[in-house]
XYZ file of C-alpha atoms in Angstrom:
707
model
C 1.317 -33.753 30.977
C 2.609 -31.559 33.883
C 6.158 -31.466 35.117
C 5.288 -33.302 38.335
C 3.917 -36.249 36.417
C 6.984 -36.230 34.201
C 9.256 -36.226 37.242
C 7.364 -39.211 38.604
C 8.135 -41.098 35.336
C 11.874 -40.707 35.830
C 13.526 -43.962 36.972
C 15.290 -43.719 40.311
C 18.345 -45.661 41.435
C 19.784 -45.734 44.924
C 23.288 -44.329 45.227
C 24.804 -47.612 46.285
C 22.943 -49.869 43.908
C 24.475 -51.484 40.857
C 23.005 -53.042 37.749
C 23.776 -56.638 37.042
C 25.579 -56.954 33.774
C 27.422 -59.489 31.760
C 30.690 -60.709 33.212
C 33.833 -59.313 31.666
C 35.853 -61.900 29.796
C 39.082 -60.269 30.989
C 38.047 -60.071 34.677
C 39.432 -63.458 35.683
C 42.667 -62.799 33.830
C 43.018 -59.357 35.479
C 42.467 -60.825 38.970
C 45.097 -63.472 38.347
C 47.611 -60.866 37.224
C 46.802 -58.661 40.246
C 47.219 -61.563 42.674
C 50.478 -62.539 41.093
C 51.777 -58.975 41.268
C 50.742 -58.711 44.923
C 52.458 -61.970 45.826
C 55.597 -60.903 44.002
C 55.575 -57.571 45.873
C 54.953 -59.219 49.241
C 57.667 -61.793 48.754
C 60.127 -59.034 47.844
C 59.197 -56.914 50.879
C 59.116 -59.651 53.491
C 61.968 -61.730 52.214
C 64.245 -60.305 54.926
C 63.325 -60.869 58.606
C 63.847 -57.264 59.648
C 60.992 -56.251 57.343
C 58.437 -58.210 59.380
C 58.497 -55.564 62.129
C 56.909 -53.094 59.724
C 54.045 -55.424 58.765
C 51.478 -53.405 60.696
C 52.431 -50.227 58.888
C 52.117 -51.951 55.504
C 48.736 -53.390 56.452
C 47.308 -50.014 57.556
C 48.635 -48.313 54.437
C 47.125 -50.977 52.156
C 43.802 -50.667 53.971
C 43.795 -46.910 53.376
C 44.660 -47.424 49.676
C 41.895 -50.005 49.297
C 39.330 -47.660 50.890
C 40.436 -44.821 48.593
C 40.052 -47.025 45.490
C 36.605 -48.225 46.612
C 35.475 -44.607 47.132
C 36.651 -43.627 43.650
C 34.927 -46.615 42.100
C 31.653 -45.787 43.904
C 31.890 -42.181 42.648
C 32.417 -43.306 39.036
C 29.554 -45.798 39.165
C 27.246 -43.184 40.723
C 28.021 -40.744 37.855
C 27.395 -43.471 35.273
C 24.062 -44.440 36.815
C 22.923 -40.816 36.965
C 23.698 -40.430 33.252
C 21.709 -43.573 32.432
C 18.803 -42.239 34.519
C 18.849 -38.926 32.582
C 18.954 -40.719 29.202
C 15.973 -42.914 30.075
C 14.004 -39.835 31.080
C 14.853 -38.037 27.812
C 13.777 -41.072 25.763
C 10.439 -41.100 27.536
C 9.880 -37.428 26.720
C 10.847 -37.976 23.088
C 8.354 -40.824 22.793
C 5.609 -38.598 24.097
C 6.525 -35.821 21.621
C 6.402 -38.282 18.704
C 2.908 -39.354 19.724
C 1.739 -35.730 19.854
C 3.290 -34.992 16.417
C 1.587 -38.014 14.873
C -1.777 -36.872 16.133
C -1.189 -33.334 14.724
C -0.195 -34.734 11.286
C -3.300 -36.889 11.173
C -5.489 -33.860 11.867
C -3.656 -31.842 9.115
C -4.157 -34.651 6.575
C -7.837 -34.652 7.248
C -8.044 -30.885 6.793
C -6.141 -31.077 3.441
C -8.454 -33.740 2.091
C -11.416 -31.623 2.994
C -9.916 -28.569 1.242
C -9.209 -30.593 -1.949
C -12.790 -31.720 -2.157
C -14.021 -28.196 -1.504
C -11.824 -26.750 -4.331
C -13.170 -29.027 -7.103
C -16.256 -26.884 -7.821
C -13.870 -23.941 -8.432
C -12.125 -25.633 -11.451
C -14.472 -24.163 -14.124
C -13.870 -20.766 -12.592
C -10.129 -21.251 -12.865
C -10.440 -22.162 -16.563
C -12.504 -19.070 -17.214
C -9.899 -16.949 -15.410
C -7.136 -18.470 -17.594
C -9.124 -17.793 -20.765
C -9.776 -14.266 -19.575
C -6.046 -13.733 -19.079
C -5.305 -15.107 -22.595
C -7.910 -12.820 -24.143
C -6.557 -9.886 -22.195
C -2.972 -10.610 -23.376
C -4.147 -11.141 -26.960
C -6.020 -7.879 -26.862
C -2.742 -6.212 -25.915
C -0.891 -8.066 -28.752
C -3.620 -7.393 -31.311
C -2.022 -4.231 -32.762
C 1.248 -6.095 -33.248
C -0.497 -9.106 -34.769
C -2.257 -6.840 -37.296
C 1.167 -5.513 -38.342
C 2.631 -8.999 -39.011
C 1.778 -9.189 -42.767
C 3.347 -5.787 -43.371
C 6.447 -6.803 -41.346
C 6.758 -10.012 -43.375
C 6.570 -8.081 -46.639
C 9.143 -5.585 -45.344
C 11.479 -8.408 -44.350
C 11.191 -9.923 -47.815
C 12.175 -6.596 -49.322
C 15.210 -6.431 -47.007
C 16.242 -9.936 -48.000
C 15.966 -9.122 -51.693
C 18.029 -5.988 -51.088
C 20.674 -8.137 -49.275
C 20.279 -6.091 -46.098
C 20.870 -9.159 -43.987
C 21.287 -7.576 -40.562
C 18.056 -5.543 -40.814
C 16.189 -8.519 -42.254
C 17.397 -10.761 -39.434
C 16.326 -8.223 -36.766
C 12.859 -8.028 -38.331
C 12.652 -11.803 -38.578
C 13.610 -12.235 -34.930
C 10.959 -9.710 -33.854
C 8.322 -11.673 -35.732
C 9.544 -14.970 -34.280
C 9.577 -13.485 -30.781
C 5.968 -12.345 -31.270
C 5.068 -15.873 -32.341
C 6.805 -17.300 -29.272
C 4.902 -14.905 -27.030
C 1.676 -16.024 -28.688
C 2.652 -19.657 -28.135
C 3.245 -18.899 -24.468
C -0.347 -17.674 -24.239
C -2.128 -20.130 -26.513
C 0.088 -23.211 -26.122
C 0.756 -25.057 -29.382
C -1.988 -23.226 -31.242
C -0.562 -21.659 -34.419
C -2.229 -18.479 -35.644
C -2.719 -18.247 -39.425
C -0.841 -14.963 -39.475
C 2.422 -16.799 -38.681
C 2.136 -19.567 -41.259
C 4.624 -18.010 -43.697
C 7.240 -17.223 -41.068
C 9.233 -20.459 -41.521
C 9.412 -19.866 -45.281
C 10.664 -16.339 -44.601
C 13.402 -17.686 -42.321
C 14.403 -20.218 -44.960
C 14.568 -17.466 -47.585
C 16.934 -15.479 -45.376
C 19.035 -18.608 -44.751
C 19.294 -19.253 -48.485
C 20.301 -15.656 -49.116
C 23.017 -15.875 -46.448
C 24.112 -19.202 -47.901
C 24.307 -17.721 -51.418
C 26.439 -14.848 -50.136
C 28.819 -17.295 -48.450
C 29.073 -19.248 -51.705
C 30.658 -16.182 -53.366
C 32.857 -15.272 -50.381
C 35.974 -14.709 -52.469
C 34.212 -12.338 -54.851
C 32.418 -10.473 -52.040
C 35.674 -10.097 -50.106
C 37.085 -8.188 -53.075
C 33.982 -6.228 -54.111
C 31.675 -5.865 -51.064
C 33.272 -7.135 -47.823
C 30.528 -5.482 -45.705
C 27.929 -7.775 -47.247
C 30.100 -10.848 -46.476
C 30.562 -9.672 -42.875
C 26.795 -9.185 -42.491
C 26.059 -12.669 -43.824
C 28.634 -14.251 -41.503
C 27.332 -12.300 -38.480
C 23.753 -13.391 -39.150
C 24.861 -17.041 -39.464
C 26.876 -16.853 -36.232
C 24.118 -15.178 -34.211
C 21.476 -17.617 -35.434
C 23.712 -20.638 -34.740
C 24.423 -19.490 -31.183
C 20.778 -18.644 -30.404
C 18.811 -20.867 -28.046
C 15.694 -21.996 -29.898
C 12.238 -22.138 -28.387
C 10.821 -25.390 -27.113
C 9.661 -27.589 -29.966
C 11.532 -25.571 -32.652
C 14.365 -27.253 -34.557
C 17.721 -25.421 -34.371
C 18.942 -23.698 -37.527
C 22.675 -24.331 -37.989
C 23.317 -21.562 -40.506
C 27.039 -21.610 -39.758
C 27.366 -25.106 -41.143
C 25.242 -24.174 -44.145
C 27.503 -21.203 -44.837
C 30.667 -23.309 -44.600
C 29.189 -25.920 -46.904
C 28.060 -23.257 -49.392
C 31.514 -21.702 -49.249
C 33.150 -25.039 -50.124
C 30.670 -25.758 -52.900
C 31.184 -22.267 -54.328
C 34.944 -22.727 -54.399
C 34.614 -26.080 -56.156
C 32.174 -24.648 -58.728
C 34.492 -21.745 -59.422
C 37.492 -23.932 -60.197
C 36.309 -27.483 -60.810
C 32.785 -27.160 -62.218
C 31.740 -29.466 -65.036
C 32.108 -26.817 -67.763
C 35.693 -26.203 -66.583
C 36.926 -29.795 -66.823
C 39.400 -30.300 -69.661
C 38.542 -31.942 -72.924
C 40.922 -34.573 -74.353
C 44.169 -32.911 -75.356
C 43.614 -29.764 -73.245
C 44.810 -31.171 -69.915
C 48.076 -29.244 -69.947
C 46.310 -25.873 -70.373
C 43.844 -26.741 -67.579
C 46.622 -27.706 -65.181
C 48.563 -24.568 -66.024
C 45.488 -22.438 -65.326
C 45.106 -24.145 -61.952
C 48.786 -23.593 -61.193
C 48.170 -19.875 -61.472
C 44.652 -19.681 -59.995
C 44.913 -21.780 -56.839
C 47.761 -19.855 -55.145
C 45.958 -16.594 -56.016
C 42.768 -17.953 -54.448
C 44.626 -18.875 -51.265
C 46.349 -15.496 -51.108
C 42.972 -13.757 -51.523
C 41.516 -15.821 -48.715
C 44.427 -14.999 -46.425
C 44.397 -11.268 -47.201
C 40.687 -10.459 -47.665
C 38.419 -13.258 -46.438
C 40.119 -13.887 -43.090
C 39.302 -10.357 -41.722
C 35.632 -10.910 -42.567
C 35.210 -14.171 -40.624
C 35.625 -15.297 -37.011
C 38.946 -16.971 -36.119
C 37.339 -20.355 -35.546
C 36.414 -20.510 -39.249
C 40.105 -21.273 -40.029
C 39.531 -19.707 -43.423
C 42.915 -20.410 -45.027
C 42.945 -24.005 -43.845
C 39.352 -24.452 -45.051
C 40.210 -22.890 -48.422
C 43.236 -25.144 -48.847
C 41.316 -28.281 -47.867
C 38.395 -27.417 -50.163
C 40.587 -26.670 -53.166
C 42.666 -29.797 -52.579
C 39.600 -32.025 -52.184
C 37.881 -30.549 -55.229
C 40.990 -30.993 -57.343
C 41.391 -34.557 -56.107
C 37.794 -35.442 -57.001
C 38.177 -33.811 -60.423
C 41.296 -35.842 -61.168
C 39.609 -39.044 -60.005
C 36.659 -38.266 -62.295
C 39.053 -37.542 -65.125
C 40.846 -40.857 -64.686
C 37.590 -42.815 -64.799
C 36.808 -41.411 -68.226
C 38.439 -42.184 -71.566
C 42.047 -43.247 -71.385
C 44.516 -40.382 -71.548
C 47.164 -40.107 -74.179
C 50.863 -40.427 -73.441
C 51.410 -36.660 -73.289
C 48.460 -36.054 -70.962
C 49.408 -38.977 -68.698
C 52.993 -37.732 -68.425
C 51.873 -34.134 -67.838
C 49.445 -35.147 -65.091
C 52.027 -37.342 -63.358
C 54.679 -34.640 -63.378
C 52.214 -31.927 -62.321
C 50.681 -33.917 -59.443
C 53.968 -35.252 -58.068
C 56.183 -32.186 -58.468
C 54.460 -28.988 -59.570
C 51.434 -29.085 -57.221
C 53.414 -29.277 -53.974
C 56.342 -27.271 -55.312
C 57.288 -23.695 -54.468
C 55.596 -22.364 -57.568
C 52.220 -23.547 -56.303
C 50.943 -24.924 -52.970
C 54.388 -24.939 -51.422
C 54.967 -21.251 -52.136
C 56.829 -19.371 -49.427
C 54.284 -16.544 -49.736
C 51.549 -18.777 -48.313
C 51.226 -19.303 -44.574
C 51.498 -22.663 -42.796
C 47.686 -22.916 -42.688
C 47.703 -23.479 -46.460
C 49.865 -26.601 -46.186
C 48.225 -29.533 -47.982
C 51.135 -31.949 -47.770
C 49.499 -33.817 -44.866
C 46.203 -34.342 -46.722
C 45.396 -37.269 -48.967
C 47.573 -37.230 -52.085
C 45.973 -36.070 -55.320
C 46.704 -39.406 -56.944
C 46.399 -42.749 -55.208
C 48.928 -45.510 -55.744
C 46.482 -47.137 -58.137
C 46.112 -43.864 -60.074
C 49.877 -43.507 -60.395
C 50.225 -47.082 -61.584
C 47.400 -46.531 -64.090
C 48.989 -43.360 -65.480
C 52.443 -44.924 -65.610
C 51.073 -47.984 -67.391
C 49.192 -45.761 -69.854
C 52.260 -43.646 -70.546
C 54.577 -46.629 -70.920
C 52.122 -48.483 -73.166
C 51.771 -45.492 -75.492
C 55.505 -44.828 -75.525
C 56.189 -48.507 -76.119
C 53.832 -48.556 -79.087
C 55.491 -45.442 -80.534
C 58.995 -46.788 -79.921
C 58.116 -50.154 -81.438
C 56.673 -48.467 -84.516
C 59.674 -46.193 -84.829
C 62.136 -49.064 -84.434
C 60.307 -51.091 -87.024
C 60.274 -48.179 -89.446
C 63.946 -47.502 -88.761
C 64.801 -51.143 -89.347
C 62.792 -51.217 -92.559
C 64.619 -48.111 -93.781
C 67.925 -49.653 -92.780
C 67.118 -52.839 -94.679
C 66.130 -50.775 -97.705
C 69.337 -48.748 -97.387
C 71.502 -51.826 -97.279
C 69.547 -53.375 -100.143
C 70.453 -50.626 -102.582
C 73.039 -51.245 -105.278
C 75.085 -48.365 -103.961
C 77.846 -49.389 -101.590
C 77.040 -48.620 -97.935
C 78.879 -45.969 -95.996
C 82.120 -46.903 -94.280
C 83.881 -45.611 -91.191
C 87.469 -44.513 -90.853
C 88.677 -48.095 -90.706
C 86.952 -48.954 -93.968
C 84.241 -51.046 -92.347
C 80.627 -50.716 -93.296
C 78.921 -48.305 -90.958
C 75.328 -47.777 -89.921
C 74.110 -45.057 -87.512
C 71.066 -47.149 -86.566
C 72.434 -48.628 -83.280
C 73.452 -45.198 -82.014
C 70.097 -43.725 -83.032
C 68.208 -46.583 -81.350
C 70.133 -46.165 -78.103
C 69.676 -42.402 -78.246
C 65.917 -42.736 -78.631
C 65.678 -45.208 -75.739
C 67.940 -43.118 -73.513
C 65.895 -40.022 -74.292
C 62.694 -41.745 -73.173
C 64.385 -42.878 -69.942
C 65.789 -39.392 -69.350
C 62.363 -37.797 -69.816
C 60.737 -40.224 -67.362
C 63.416 -40.077 -64.652
C 62.408 -36.692 -63.097
C 58.801 -37.845 -62.611
C 59.274 -40.852 -60.347
C 61.603 -43.737 -59.782
C 58.864 -46.236 -60.567
C 58.149 -44.621 -63.935
C 61.850 -44.623 -64.690
C 62.027 -48.349 -63.923
C 58.978 -49.014 -66.098
C 60.461 -47.094 -69.016
C 63.783 -48.844 -68.530
C 62.015 -52.188 -68.603
C 60.112 -51.128 -71.705
C 63.344 -50.001 -73.350
C 65.068 -53.309 -72.616
C 62.033 -55.223 -73.827
C 61.810 -53.301 -77.087
C 65.560 -53.548 -77.565
C 65.308 -57.309 -77.167
C 62.451 -57.443 -79.648
C 64.442 -55.270 -82.001
C 67.508 -57.497 -81.749
C 65.409 -60.618 -82.302
C 63.466 -59.078 -85.175
C 62.905 -61.415 -88.148
C 63.895 -58.558 -90.428
C 67.531 -59.437 -89.711
C 67.126 -62.496 -91.910
C 66.813 -60.342 -95.018
C 70.454 -59.299 -94.559
C 71.497 -62.866 -95.474
C 72.191 -63.209 -99.184
C 70.607 -65.980 -101.196
C 72.830 -69.018 -101.314
C 75.112 -67.783 -98.553
C 76.397 -70.206 -95.969
C 74.151 -70.938 -93.027
C 76.791 -69.617 -90.627
C 76.828 -66.131 -92.122
C 74.756 -64.798 -89.256
C 76.815 -66.563 -86.583
C 78.458 -63.333 -85.325
C 75.061 -61.698 -84.964
C 73.732 -64.728 -83.137
C 76.804 -64.751 -80.916
C 76.259 -61.095 -80.068
C 72.638 -61.793 -79.237
C 73.689 -64.737 -77.067
C 76.220 -62.563 -75.282
C 73.574 -59.916 -74.674
C 71.185 -62.534 -73.325
C 73.847 -63.914 -70.977
C 74.654 -60.473 -69.613
C 70.966 -59.686 -69.043
C 70.500 -63.052 -67.350
C 73.465 -62.409 -65.051
C 72.178 -58.987 -64.049
C 68.701 -60.356 -63.336
C 69.965 -63.223 -61.187
C 72.376 -61.013 -59.257
C 69.377 -58.933 -58.202
C 67.578 -62.131 -57.102
C 70.572 -63.310 -55.065
C 70.820 -59.922 -53.369
C 67.228 -60.333 -52.166
C 67.826 -63.889 -50.899
C 71.187 -63.307 -49.227
C 69.770 -62.289 -45.839
C 67.407 -65.281 -45.766
C 70.097 -67.858 -46.509
C 72.265 -66.301 -43.786
C 69.949 -67.974 -41.248
C 70.184 -71.444 -42.835
C 70.873 -74.017 -41.501
C 69.854 -73.351 -37.900
C 67.654 -74.737 -35.131
C 64.858 -72.556 -36.432
C 65.347 -74.085 -39.889
C 65.051 -77.571 -38.390
C 61.762 -76.901 -36.645
C 59.948 -74.592 -39.062
C 59.518 -74.221 -42.852
C 59.378 -70.408 -42.519
C 62.839 -69.742 -43.950
C 62.332 -71.615 -47.201
C 58.764 -70.341 -47.503
C 60.176 -66.801 -47.397
C 62.765 -67.789 -50.021
C 60.044 -69.243 -52.239
C 57.791 -66.212 -51.843
C 60.547 -63.772 -52.824
C 61.688 -65.994 -55.664
C 58.135 -66.348 -56.986
C 57.560 -62.605 -56.744
C 60.851 -61.986 -58.544
C 60.230 -64.544 -61.287
C 56.534 -63.981 -61.860
C 57.264 -61.578 -64.743
C 59.488 -64.074 -66.575
C 56.450 -65.238 -68.511
C 56.739 -62.060 -70.513
C 59.996 -63.412 -71.968
C 59.651 -65.581 -75.058
C 60.853 -69.158 -75.211
C 63.479 -70.483 -75.104
C 64.857 -67.575 -73.065
C 62.223 -67.964 -70.362
C 63.386 -71.542 -69.763
C 66.976 -70.333 -69.538
C 66.041 -67.665 -66.996
C 63.987 -70.065 -64.876
C 66.655 -72.782 -65.017
C 69.413 -70.380 -64.002
C 67.219 -68.898 -61.267
C 66.463 -72.376 -59.878
C 70.151 -73.334 -60.019
C 71.113 -70.062 -58.308
C 68.686 -70.763 -55.428
C 69.963 -74.347 -55.054
C 73.583 -73.158 -55.110
C 72.819 -70.619 -52.396
C 71.183 -73.425 -50.397
C 74.256 -75.668 -50.817
C 76.586 -72.797 -49.984
C 74.650 -72.215 -46.737
C 74.868 -75.920 -45.810
C 78.656 -75.847 -46.250
C 79.215 -72.960 -43.833
C 79.258 -75.129 -40.705
C 76.603 -73.083 -38.886
C 74.852 -76.193 -37.516
C 75.931 -79.582 -36.156
C 73.204 -82.144 -35.480
C 73.274 -83.187 -31.825
C 71.657 -86.582 -32.190
C 69.636 -88.957 -34.298
C 66.473 -86.894 -33.820
C 68.060 -83.737 -35.222
C 69.590 -85.706 -38.122
C 66.120 -87.033 -38.915
C 64.750 -83.497 -38.699
C 67.470 -82.210 -41.040
C 66.809 -85.004 -43.541
C 63.078 -84.341 -43.474
C 63.726 -80.615 -43.889
C 65.907 -81.279 -46.964
C 63.199 -83.496 -48.436
C 60.511 -80.908 -47.756
C 62.633 -78.064 -49.135
C 63.461 -79.998 -52.290
C 59.774 -80.733 -52.888
C 58.854 -77.102 -52.229
C 61.465 -75.792 -54.674
C 60.374 -78.279 -57.326
C 56.748 -77.292 -56.846
C 57.654 -73.606 -57.054
C 59.543 -73.827 -60.340
C 57.143 -76.288 -61.884
C 54.434 -73.750 -61.159
C 56.543 -71.064 -62.803
C 56.835 -73.212 -65.945
C 60.324 -74.721 -65.670
C 60.650 -78.123 -67.297
C 61.266 -80.863 -64.751
C 64.350 -82.145 -66.542
C 66.152 -78.862 -65.845
C 65.685 -78.949 -62.047
C 68.721 -78.993 -59.728
C 66.740 -79.359 -56.485
C 67.015 -83.231 -56.486
C 70.566 -82.766 -55.191
C 68.982 -82.049 -51.800
C 67.357 -85.485 -51.836
C 70.792 -87.045 -52.367
C 72.168 -85.103 -49.391
C 69.145 -86.209 -47.358
C 70.234 -89.853 -47.670
C 73.678 -88.956 -46.330
C 72.172 -87.315 -43.240
C 69.428 -89.866 -42.588
C 71.655 -92.939 -42.674
C 71.485 -94.673 -39.273
C 74.462 -97.037 -39.729
C 77.716 -95.007 -39.969
C 79.433 -98.041 -41.536
C 77.378 -97.507 -44.706
C 78.375 -93.859 -45.111
C 81.105 -94.786 -47.566
C 78.596 -96.325 -49.958
C 76.418 -93.212 -49.791
C 79.465 -91.019 -50.456
C 80.379 -93.099 -53.490
C 76.779 -92.931 -54.744
C 76.809 -89.147 -54.317
C 80.054 -88.978 -56.331
C 78.445 -90.983 -59.132
C 75.498 -88.604 -59.303
C 77.525 -85.398 -58.929
C 81.103 -85.847 -60.171
C 82.174 -82.357 -59.136
C 81.640 -83.022 -55.388
C 84.942 -82.784 -53.545
C 86.404 -84.097 -50.309
C 85.872 -80.689 -48.724
C 82.191 -80.801 -49.576
C 81.796 -84.300 -48.116
C 83.690 -83.213 -44.999
C 81.400 -80.211 -44.522
C 78.325 -82.438 -44.920
C 79.699 -84.882 -42.364
C 80.240 -81.947 -40.005
C 76.585 -81.040 -40.444
C 75.566 -84.660 -39.798
C 77.607 -84.925 -36.583
C 77.943 -87.976 -34.327
C 80.965 -89.497 -36.149
C 84.286 -90.562 -34.766
C 87.509 -89.700 -36.562
C 87.852 -93.271 -37.828
C 84.302 -93.326 -39.224
C 84.910 -89.978 -40.880
C 88.160 -91.110 -42.552
C 86.546 -94.363 -43.658
C 83.705 -92.495 -45.362
C 86.105 -90.106 -47.100
C 88.252 -92.983 -48.314
C 85.374 -94.223 -50.479
C 85.513 -90.908 -52.351
C 89.040 -91.732 -53.586
C 88.764 -95.490 -53.900
C 85.337 -95.611 -55.517
C 84.815 -96.159 -59.270
C 85.086 -93.122 -61.540
C 81.760 -91.403 -62.278
C 80.018 -92.326 -65.474
C 80.145 -89.633 -68.156
C 76.950 -87.707 -68.731
C 76.769 -84.896 -71.248
C 73.814 -83.048 -69.761
C 75.211 -82.646 -66.240
C 75.626 -79.067 -65.031
C 78.199 -77.975 -62.480
C 76.919 -77.597 -58.906
C 79.428 -78.437 -56.175
C 82.357 -76.982 -58.086
C 80.635 -73.577 -57.742
C 80.223 -73.988 -53.959
C 83.423 -73.254 -52.004
C 83.705 -75.261 -48.785
C 84.038 -74.200 -46.080
C 84.959 -70.667 -47.194
C 82.056 -68.147 -47.638
C 80.388 -67.991 -51.028
C 81.219 -65.252 -53.533
C 78.730 -62.524 -54.497
C 77.614 -64.374 -57.608
C 77.310 -68.042 -58.485
C 77.241 -67.459 -62.218
C 80.715 -68.731 -63.047
C 79.682 -71.126 -65.766
C 76.644 -72.288 -67.622
C 74.469 -70.381 -70.045
C 74.655 -67.042 -68.234
C 78.409 -67.077 -67.652
C-alpha cells in the first residue's frame, strides 16, 4: 500500500468541528456557580450609582475577555482533535502490519511442515552416524579398556598395602573411564567394569577399618589415619554420576570409629564377671581420661575440625559405658559390695576431677549434659539391692549378737557390772555402732540411699527390740511384771517414733490447711483432695509396720489430720454470708468427713478409731436453719465431745455467721446450763488440743498414745 493511499485513509476533521460526547455531570453545577459569582460581582460593582457611568467600559472589557477565552478553548480543542486523528491513523497502520505478519507466519508454518516430512527419510542415516561416532570413540578408548583388568589388580594391591590415596586415585580413574563409556553407550555396562563396585567397597571397608583403630593409628602411624580420613572426605564431597548411589564414607568412618572405641573398652570379653566389678571400674577410671587425652593430643590434628573429635570421643565413651552398665544391671543381681561400688562410682567418681571432670581435659570432653549413666530406676534398683543385702546381714548379725548375749547372761558366772554396780552389757552400744556405721558408709553416696539405710536401721532396731528372744531373760516362776520396765522402754520408743513420723506429716499438710476454710474451699474439693493425696502417700508405707503399732500410727495420723482441720476452722478466716454459703459449708464438712473416712478405711484403720465424725457434728451446727434451736445443737455437741469449750463454740458461730448478739448469747448459755456430759472411757481428746481463736502450735501430739 503506497503512502498516498495511506494518507487517504486518515480521518479528517474540520478545524471548527467538535465531536458530540456525553454531558458532564458537573457542567450544570459549574454554570450555576459561575452565574452566582457573576451576579455577586455585578451587584458589588454597580451597587453605587456613580459606577453606572462606567458600564460601557466594563461591557467592552468583558467582551474582550470572553473572546480571548473562546479563542483559547478553540485552540485546545483543535490540538485534541489533531491528536485523535493521528492516533486513529496509527491504529489503522498497525492493523495492516498485523495482517501482513499473520500471512508471513502462515507461509513459514507451511515451509516447516514440509521440511519435517522431508527429513524423515534421513533418520536411519542419523542413527548410523551416531553409531559411527560411538565406534570411533570406543576405538580411541580401546587401549584404556584393555588396561582395566591390570588397573583393577594394581588397585587391589594398593588397598592391601594400605596405600589409600594411591588406591583411591586409581579407583577414580577407572570409574571415570566407566562414566565416559556410559556417556557413549548409555546404560550399557561393559563386562570389564563388573568388578569395579566390589573394588570400591573393598577400599571403603579398608578405610573404615583404619578409622576403627584411630586411637592406635594416631600413636603409631598418623599418616595412614590422615590418608584414610582424606579419602573419606573427598569421596563424600564428590558429585556422583547420574544413576549412581552416593557413597557416604565419612559417616561410615565415624560409625566405625565409635564402634572401635566401644570394642576397645566395652567389648563382651571385657565386661566384668560377678565380684570383679570394682577392678573393672578402676580400670575404666584410668583408661577413659587417657583415651580422651590421646584424642585431644593426637587424633584431633589428623581430622578436619568439623569432626569434633574430642566431643565425639567423649560421647562415644559415655554412651558405650552407659549401655554396658544397663546390660550389667539386667543380668544377675549384684551383691551389696558391687551395688555400693557402682553407685558411688557412677554418682561421684565418674564426673569427678579424677576422671571425666579432670581439669586437664578441655570443655569439649564435658559429659555432664549427656544422659546420666544410671537412670532413676537404676539408682533405685541398686539402692534397693544394697539395702536388702545390708539388711539381711544386719539382721543376721543382730540375731547372732542377741543369741550370744542370751547365752552370756545364761551362764552361772555373774555378769559384768559397771562402776555403779549395775549389770552391764555392751550389746546396745555395739548395735548402735553397727547401725551408725552402715548409715555413715551410705551417706556420701546419695541422700536417698542414706534415707533408705536409716529406714532399714530403724526397722531392724525395732525388730531387734521386739525380738521374742527377750522372753528368755525372764526366770521361771518370776512375776509377770518382771519385764514391765522393758515394755515401758519399748512403749516410750514407739511413742517417740510415732511423734517424729506425725510431725513430718503435719509439716507437709501445714501449707494446705492454711487455705482452709475459704471461698475456694466452699466451691471445690481440691484442698481436701490434696490433703488426702499427701496423707495417703505419706501413710502408704505404714503397712510395713506390724500390728498393733500400725493401728496406732494410722489412728494418730487420722486424729492429727482432723485436729489440723478443726484448728483451721477456728482461725476465723471465713464468715458465711448467707444461708446458701452455710449450706455449702455444711455440705463441704459432710463431704470432707466422708472422704477422710474413706481414706483411712482404705489404709486399714478400724472404723471405731476414726475422729472424722466430729465434722458431721459441726455440720449440724452450721446447717441449722432456725437460730432458736442452736442451743440444743450446742448442748448435743457438748454431750458428744465434753472437751469443747465456749471459745470453740464462739468460733464456730463466727464461721456460721448471720446471728445477732442475743441469739449468740442464747446459744452459748446452753453450754453452761445443759446437763453434764455422760462419762465414756474410750473418748479421746479433740477440742482441748485445738486453741481458739489463737493459732495452733507446731504439733498436736500433747496427749494420747504418742504423747
